[in-house]
PDB file of C-alpha atoms in Angstrom:
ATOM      1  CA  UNK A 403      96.703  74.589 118.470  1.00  0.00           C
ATOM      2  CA  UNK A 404      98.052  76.761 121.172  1.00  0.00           C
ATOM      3  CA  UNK A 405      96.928  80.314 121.621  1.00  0.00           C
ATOM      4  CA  UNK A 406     100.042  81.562 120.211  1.00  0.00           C
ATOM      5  CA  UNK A 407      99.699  79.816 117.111  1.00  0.00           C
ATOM      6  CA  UNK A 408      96.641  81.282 116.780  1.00  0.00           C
ATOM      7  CA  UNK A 409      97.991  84.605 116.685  1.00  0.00           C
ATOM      8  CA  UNK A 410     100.709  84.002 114.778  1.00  0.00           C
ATOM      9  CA  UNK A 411     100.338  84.746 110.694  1.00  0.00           C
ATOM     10  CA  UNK A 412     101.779  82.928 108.267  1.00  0.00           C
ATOM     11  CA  UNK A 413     104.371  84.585 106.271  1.00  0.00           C
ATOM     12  CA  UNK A 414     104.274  84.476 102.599  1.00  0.00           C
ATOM     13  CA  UNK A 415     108.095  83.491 101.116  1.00  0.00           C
ATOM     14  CA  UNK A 416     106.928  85.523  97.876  1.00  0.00           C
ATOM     15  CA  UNK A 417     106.189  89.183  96.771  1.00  0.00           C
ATOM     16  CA  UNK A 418     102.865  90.582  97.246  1.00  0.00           C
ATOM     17  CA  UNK A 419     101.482  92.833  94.625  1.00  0.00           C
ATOM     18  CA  UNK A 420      99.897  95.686  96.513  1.00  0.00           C
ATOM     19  CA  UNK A 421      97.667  96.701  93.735  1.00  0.00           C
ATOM     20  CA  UNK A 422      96.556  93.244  93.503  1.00  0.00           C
ATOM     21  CA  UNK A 423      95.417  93.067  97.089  1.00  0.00           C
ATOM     22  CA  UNK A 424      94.157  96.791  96.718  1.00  0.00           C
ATOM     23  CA  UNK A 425      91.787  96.129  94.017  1.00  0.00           C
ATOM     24  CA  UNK A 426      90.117  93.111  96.060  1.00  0.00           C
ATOM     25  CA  UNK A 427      90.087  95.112  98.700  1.00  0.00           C
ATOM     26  CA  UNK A 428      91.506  92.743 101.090  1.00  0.00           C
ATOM     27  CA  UNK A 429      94.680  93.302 103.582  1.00  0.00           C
ATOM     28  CA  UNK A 430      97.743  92.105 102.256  1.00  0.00           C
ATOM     29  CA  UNK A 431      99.705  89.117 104.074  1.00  0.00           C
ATOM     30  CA  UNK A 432     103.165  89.611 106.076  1.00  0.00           C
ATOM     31  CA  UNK A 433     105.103  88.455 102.804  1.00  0.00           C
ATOM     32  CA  UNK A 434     109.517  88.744 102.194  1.00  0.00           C
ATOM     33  CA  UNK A 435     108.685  91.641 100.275  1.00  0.00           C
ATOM     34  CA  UNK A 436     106.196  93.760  98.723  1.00  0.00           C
ATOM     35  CA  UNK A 437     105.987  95.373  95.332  1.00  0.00           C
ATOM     36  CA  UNK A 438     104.387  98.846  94.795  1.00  0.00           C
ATOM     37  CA  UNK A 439     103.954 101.548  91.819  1.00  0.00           C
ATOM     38  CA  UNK A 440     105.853 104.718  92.235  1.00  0.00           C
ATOM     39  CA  UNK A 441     104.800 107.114  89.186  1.00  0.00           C
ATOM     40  CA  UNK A 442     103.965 104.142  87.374  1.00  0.00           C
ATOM     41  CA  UNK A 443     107.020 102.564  88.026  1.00  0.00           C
ATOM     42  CA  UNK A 444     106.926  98.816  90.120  1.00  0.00           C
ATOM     43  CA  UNK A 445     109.507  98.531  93.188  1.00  0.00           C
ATOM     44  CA  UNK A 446     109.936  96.007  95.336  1.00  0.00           C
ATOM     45  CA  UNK A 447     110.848  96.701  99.078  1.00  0.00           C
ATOM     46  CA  UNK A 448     111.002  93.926 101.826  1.00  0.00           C
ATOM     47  CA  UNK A 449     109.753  95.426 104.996  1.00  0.00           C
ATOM     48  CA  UNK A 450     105.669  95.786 105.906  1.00  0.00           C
ATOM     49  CA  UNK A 451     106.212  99.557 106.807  1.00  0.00           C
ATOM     50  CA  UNK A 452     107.873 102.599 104.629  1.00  0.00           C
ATOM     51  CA  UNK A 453     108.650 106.194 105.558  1.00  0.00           C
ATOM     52  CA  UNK A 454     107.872 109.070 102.519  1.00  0.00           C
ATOM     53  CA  UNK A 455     111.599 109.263 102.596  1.00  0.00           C
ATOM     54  CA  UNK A 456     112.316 105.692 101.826  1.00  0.00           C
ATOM     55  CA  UNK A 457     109.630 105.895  98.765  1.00  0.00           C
ATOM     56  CA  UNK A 458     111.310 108.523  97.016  1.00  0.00           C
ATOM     57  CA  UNK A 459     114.754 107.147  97.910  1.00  0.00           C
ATOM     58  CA  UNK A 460     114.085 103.967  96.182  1.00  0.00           C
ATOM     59  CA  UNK A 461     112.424 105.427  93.237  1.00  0.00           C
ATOM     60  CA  UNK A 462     116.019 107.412  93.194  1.00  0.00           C
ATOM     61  CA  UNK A 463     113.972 110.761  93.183  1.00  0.00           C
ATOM     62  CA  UNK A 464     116.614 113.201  95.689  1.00  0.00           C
ATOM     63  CA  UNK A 465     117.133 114.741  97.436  1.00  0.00           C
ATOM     64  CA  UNK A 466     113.482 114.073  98.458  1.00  0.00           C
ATOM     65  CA  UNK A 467     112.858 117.329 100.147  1.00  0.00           C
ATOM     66  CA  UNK A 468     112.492 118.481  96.520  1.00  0.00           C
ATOM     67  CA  UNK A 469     109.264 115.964  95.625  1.00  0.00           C
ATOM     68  CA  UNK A 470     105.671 115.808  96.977  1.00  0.00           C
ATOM     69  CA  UNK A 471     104.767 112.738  98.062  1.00  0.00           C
ATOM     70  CA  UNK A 472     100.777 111.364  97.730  1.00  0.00           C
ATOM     71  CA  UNK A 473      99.955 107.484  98.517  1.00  0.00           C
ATOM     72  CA  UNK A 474      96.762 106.214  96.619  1.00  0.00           C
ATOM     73  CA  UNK A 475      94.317 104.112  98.978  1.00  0.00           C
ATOM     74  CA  UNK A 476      91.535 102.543  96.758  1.00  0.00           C
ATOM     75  CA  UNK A 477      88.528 104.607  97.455  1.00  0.00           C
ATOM     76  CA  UNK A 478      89.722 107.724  98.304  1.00  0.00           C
ATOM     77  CA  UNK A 479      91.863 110.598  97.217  1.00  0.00           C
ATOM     78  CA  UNK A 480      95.436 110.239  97.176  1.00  0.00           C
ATOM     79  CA  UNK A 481      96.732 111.472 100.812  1.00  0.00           C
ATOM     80  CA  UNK A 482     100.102 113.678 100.808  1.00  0.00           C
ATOM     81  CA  UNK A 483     102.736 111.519 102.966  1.00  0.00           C
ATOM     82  CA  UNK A 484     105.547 113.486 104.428  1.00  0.00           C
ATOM     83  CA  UNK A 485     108.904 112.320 104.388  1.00  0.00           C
ATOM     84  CA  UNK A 486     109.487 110.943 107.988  1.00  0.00           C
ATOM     85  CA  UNK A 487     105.432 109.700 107.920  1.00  0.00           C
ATOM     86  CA  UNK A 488     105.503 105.750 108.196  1.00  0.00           C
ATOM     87  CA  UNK A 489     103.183 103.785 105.679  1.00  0.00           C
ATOM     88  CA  UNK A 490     102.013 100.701 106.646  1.00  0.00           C
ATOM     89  CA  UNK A 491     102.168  98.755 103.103  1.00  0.00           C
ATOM     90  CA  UNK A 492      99.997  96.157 104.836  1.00  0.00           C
ATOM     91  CA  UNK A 493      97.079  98.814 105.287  1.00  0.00           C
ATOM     92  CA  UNK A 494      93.920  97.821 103.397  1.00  0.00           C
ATOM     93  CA  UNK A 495      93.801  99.284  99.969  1.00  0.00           C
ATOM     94  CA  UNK A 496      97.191 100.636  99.547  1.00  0.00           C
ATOM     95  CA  UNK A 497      97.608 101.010  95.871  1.00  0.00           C
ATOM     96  CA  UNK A 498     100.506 102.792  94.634  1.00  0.00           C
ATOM     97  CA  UNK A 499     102.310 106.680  95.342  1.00  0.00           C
ATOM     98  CA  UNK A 500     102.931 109.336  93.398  1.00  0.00           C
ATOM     99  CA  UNK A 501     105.937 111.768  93.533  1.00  0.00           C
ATOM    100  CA  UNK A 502     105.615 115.255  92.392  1.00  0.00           C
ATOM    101  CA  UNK A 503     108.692 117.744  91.872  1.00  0.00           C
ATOM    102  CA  UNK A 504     108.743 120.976  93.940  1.00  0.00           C
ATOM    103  CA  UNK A 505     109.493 123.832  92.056  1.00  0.00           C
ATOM    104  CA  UNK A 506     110.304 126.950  93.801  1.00  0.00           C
ATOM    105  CA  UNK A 507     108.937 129.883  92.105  1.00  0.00           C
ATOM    106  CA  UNK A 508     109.508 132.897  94.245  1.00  0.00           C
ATOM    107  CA  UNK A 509     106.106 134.222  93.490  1.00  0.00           C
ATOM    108  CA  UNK A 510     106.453 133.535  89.320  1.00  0.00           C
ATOM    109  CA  UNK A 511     103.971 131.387  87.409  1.00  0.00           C
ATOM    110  CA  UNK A 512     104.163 127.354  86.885  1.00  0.00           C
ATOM    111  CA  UNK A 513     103.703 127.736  83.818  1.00  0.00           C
ATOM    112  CA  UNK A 514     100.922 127.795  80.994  1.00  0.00           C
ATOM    113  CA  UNK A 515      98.119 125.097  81.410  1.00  0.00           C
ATOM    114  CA  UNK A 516      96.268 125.789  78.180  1.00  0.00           C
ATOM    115  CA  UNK A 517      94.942 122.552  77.688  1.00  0.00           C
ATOM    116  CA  UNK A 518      94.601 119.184  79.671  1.00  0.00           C
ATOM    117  CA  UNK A 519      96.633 116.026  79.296  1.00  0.00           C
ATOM    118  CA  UNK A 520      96.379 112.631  80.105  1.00  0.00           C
ATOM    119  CA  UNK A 521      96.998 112.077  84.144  1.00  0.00           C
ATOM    120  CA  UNK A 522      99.801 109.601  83.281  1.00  0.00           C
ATOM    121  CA  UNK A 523     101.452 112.525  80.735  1.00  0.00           C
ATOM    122  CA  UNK A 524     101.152 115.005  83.544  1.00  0.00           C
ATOM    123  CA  UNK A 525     102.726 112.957  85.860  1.00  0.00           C
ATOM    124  CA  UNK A 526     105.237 111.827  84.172  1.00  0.00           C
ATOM    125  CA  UNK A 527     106.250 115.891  83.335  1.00  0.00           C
ATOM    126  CA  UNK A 528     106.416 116.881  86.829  1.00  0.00           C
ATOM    127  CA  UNK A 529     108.465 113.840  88.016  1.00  0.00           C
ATOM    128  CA  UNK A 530     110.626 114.598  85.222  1.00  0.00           C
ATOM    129  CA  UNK A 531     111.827 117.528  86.900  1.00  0.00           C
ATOM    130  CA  UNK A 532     111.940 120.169  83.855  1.00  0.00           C
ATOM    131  CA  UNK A 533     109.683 123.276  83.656  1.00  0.00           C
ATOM    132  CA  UNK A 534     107.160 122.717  81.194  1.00  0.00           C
ATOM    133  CA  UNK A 535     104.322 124.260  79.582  1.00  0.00           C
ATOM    134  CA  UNK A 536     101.068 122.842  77.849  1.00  0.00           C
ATOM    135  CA  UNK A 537     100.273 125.487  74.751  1.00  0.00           C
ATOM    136  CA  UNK A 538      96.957 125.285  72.591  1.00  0.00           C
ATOM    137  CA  UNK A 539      96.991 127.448  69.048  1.00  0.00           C
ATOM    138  CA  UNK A 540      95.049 125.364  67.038  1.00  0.00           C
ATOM    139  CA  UNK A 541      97.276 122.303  67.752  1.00  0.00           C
ATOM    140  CA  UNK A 542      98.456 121.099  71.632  1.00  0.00           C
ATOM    141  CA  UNK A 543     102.095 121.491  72.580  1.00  0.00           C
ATOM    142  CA  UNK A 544     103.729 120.839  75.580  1.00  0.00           C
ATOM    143  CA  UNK A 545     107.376 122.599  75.690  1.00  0.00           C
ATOM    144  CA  UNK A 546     110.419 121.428  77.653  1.00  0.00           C
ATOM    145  CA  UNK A 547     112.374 123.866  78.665  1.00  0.00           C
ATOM    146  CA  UNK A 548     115.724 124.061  78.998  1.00  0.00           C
ATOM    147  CA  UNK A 549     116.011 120.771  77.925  1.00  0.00           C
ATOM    148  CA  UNK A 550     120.045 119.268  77.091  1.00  0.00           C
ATOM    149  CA  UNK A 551     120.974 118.419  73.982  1.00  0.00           C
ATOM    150  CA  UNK A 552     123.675 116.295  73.297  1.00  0.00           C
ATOM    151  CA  UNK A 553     127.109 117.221  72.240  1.00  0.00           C
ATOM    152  CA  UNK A 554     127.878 118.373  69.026  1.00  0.00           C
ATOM    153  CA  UNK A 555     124.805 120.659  68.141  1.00  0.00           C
ATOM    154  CA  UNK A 556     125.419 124.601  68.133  1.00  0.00           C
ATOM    155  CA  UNK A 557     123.485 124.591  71.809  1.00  0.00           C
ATOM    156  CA  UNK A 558     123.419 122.953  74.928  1.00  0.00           C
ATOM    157  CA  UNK A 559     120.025 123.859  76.478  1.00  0.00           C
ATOM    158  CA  UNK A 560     116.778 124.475  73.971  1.00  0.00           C
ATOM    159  CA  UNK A 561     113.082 124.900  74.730  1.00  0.00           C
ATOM    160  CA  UNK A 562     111.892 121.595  72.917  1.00  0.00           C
ATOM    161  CA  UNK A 563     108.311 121.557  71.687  1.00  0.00           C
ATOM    162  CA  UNK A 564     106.281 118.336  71.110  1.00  0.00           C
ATOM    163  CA  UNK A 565     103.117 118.320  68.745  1.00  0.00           C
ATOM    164  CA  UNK A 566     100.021 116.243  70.681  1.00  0.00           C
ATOM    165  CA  UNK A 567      98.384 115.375  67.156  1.00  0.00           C
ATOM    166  CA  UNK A 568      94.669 115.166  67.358  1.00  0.00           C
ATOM    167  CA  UNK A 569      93.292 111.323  68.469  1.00  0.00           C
ATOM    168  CA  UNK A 570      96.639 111.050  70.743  1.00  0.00           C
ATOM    169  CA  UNK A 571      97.601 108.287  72.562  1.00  0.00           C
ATOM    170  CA  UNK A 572      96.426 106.705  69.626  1.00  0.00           C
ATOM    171  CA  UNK A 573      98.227 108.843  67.372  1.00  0.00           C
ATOM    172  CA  UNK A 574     101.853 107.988  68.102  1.00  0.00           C
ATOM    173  CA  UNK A 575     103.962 111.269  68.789  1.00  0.00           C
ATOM    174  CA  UNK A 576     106.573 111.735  65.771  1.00  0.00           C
ATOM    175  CA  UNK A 577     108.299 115.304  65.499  1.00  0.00           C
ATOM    176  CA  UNK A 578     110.344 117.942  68.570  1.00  0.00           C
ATOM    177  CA  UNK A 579     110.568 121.024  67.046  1.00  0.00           C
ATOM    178  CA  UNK A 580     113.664 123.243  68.596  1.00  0.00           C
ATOM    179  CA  UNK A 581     115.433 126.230  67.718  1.00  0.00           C
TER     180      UNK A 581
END
């Protein structure tokens, strides 16, 4: 074998699962593509490297100077990535990113945070993009706010509550309460 063989790699004519590689903690092989979680959701993108930009691009979240961007590396905290930052999906333990919603406040309040809900809840509520609050009074609600409804009702916006019923996720979610 010559010495350039040596250094060559073998490429892998299949998609690499990051987490997969991640969670065995062992560097993931130049592959045709390579398939990632973006707030939960799996993408597939074919080069080795990835700018914050591209991430929220291909998870359609724009423009992407509204979104925080954090990449998860197993063993550590998640590490903010800023849009023209380069990711090297090849990195050991690069597990998946998560895009967070920028809301500009001009000094006001986020919002109520009476109670806690699950990570993947939470998430999914700031990627969503809608102003929300989490409000405990014997029961846990979170409320949408000026959520669309569709045409034909006597409004188009309403704040839209949803009961968390005690033992939830297990409990299945089953009424919106609105105006």
């Amino acid at each position: 074998m010559s010495r350039i063989e040596d250094l060559l790699e073998d490429i892998l004519d299949e998609i690499v699962e990051l987490e997969v590689y991640a969670k065995e903690g062992k560097r993931p092989p130049l592959a045709k593509a390579y398939r990632f979680k973006i707030n939960d959701k799996a993408y597939v993108w074919n080069k080795p490297h990835i700018t914050g930009r591209e991430v929220l691009v291909l998870a359609g979240l724009t423009p992407p100077e509204n979104y925080t961007l954090r990449v998860k590396l197993v063993g550590h905290k998640p590490h903010k990535v800023e849009l023209d930052e380069r990711i090297d999906l090849r990195h050991p333990g690069t597990e998946k990113f998560r895009a967070i919603r920028k809301e500009q406040t001009d000094g006001e309040v986020q919002g109520r945070r009476d109670a806690p809900l699950l990570d993947a809840d939470t998430a999914f509520l700031e990627a969503y993009g809608h102003n929300f609050d989490i409000v405990k009074d014997g029961s846990t609600w979170v409320i949408l706010h000026d959520f669309p409804i569709p045409a034909g009702f006597n409004h188009q916006r309403v704040s839209l509550a949803i009961r968390i019923e005690q033992g939830y996720p297990m409990t299945q979610l089953d009424m919106l309460y609105g105006p």
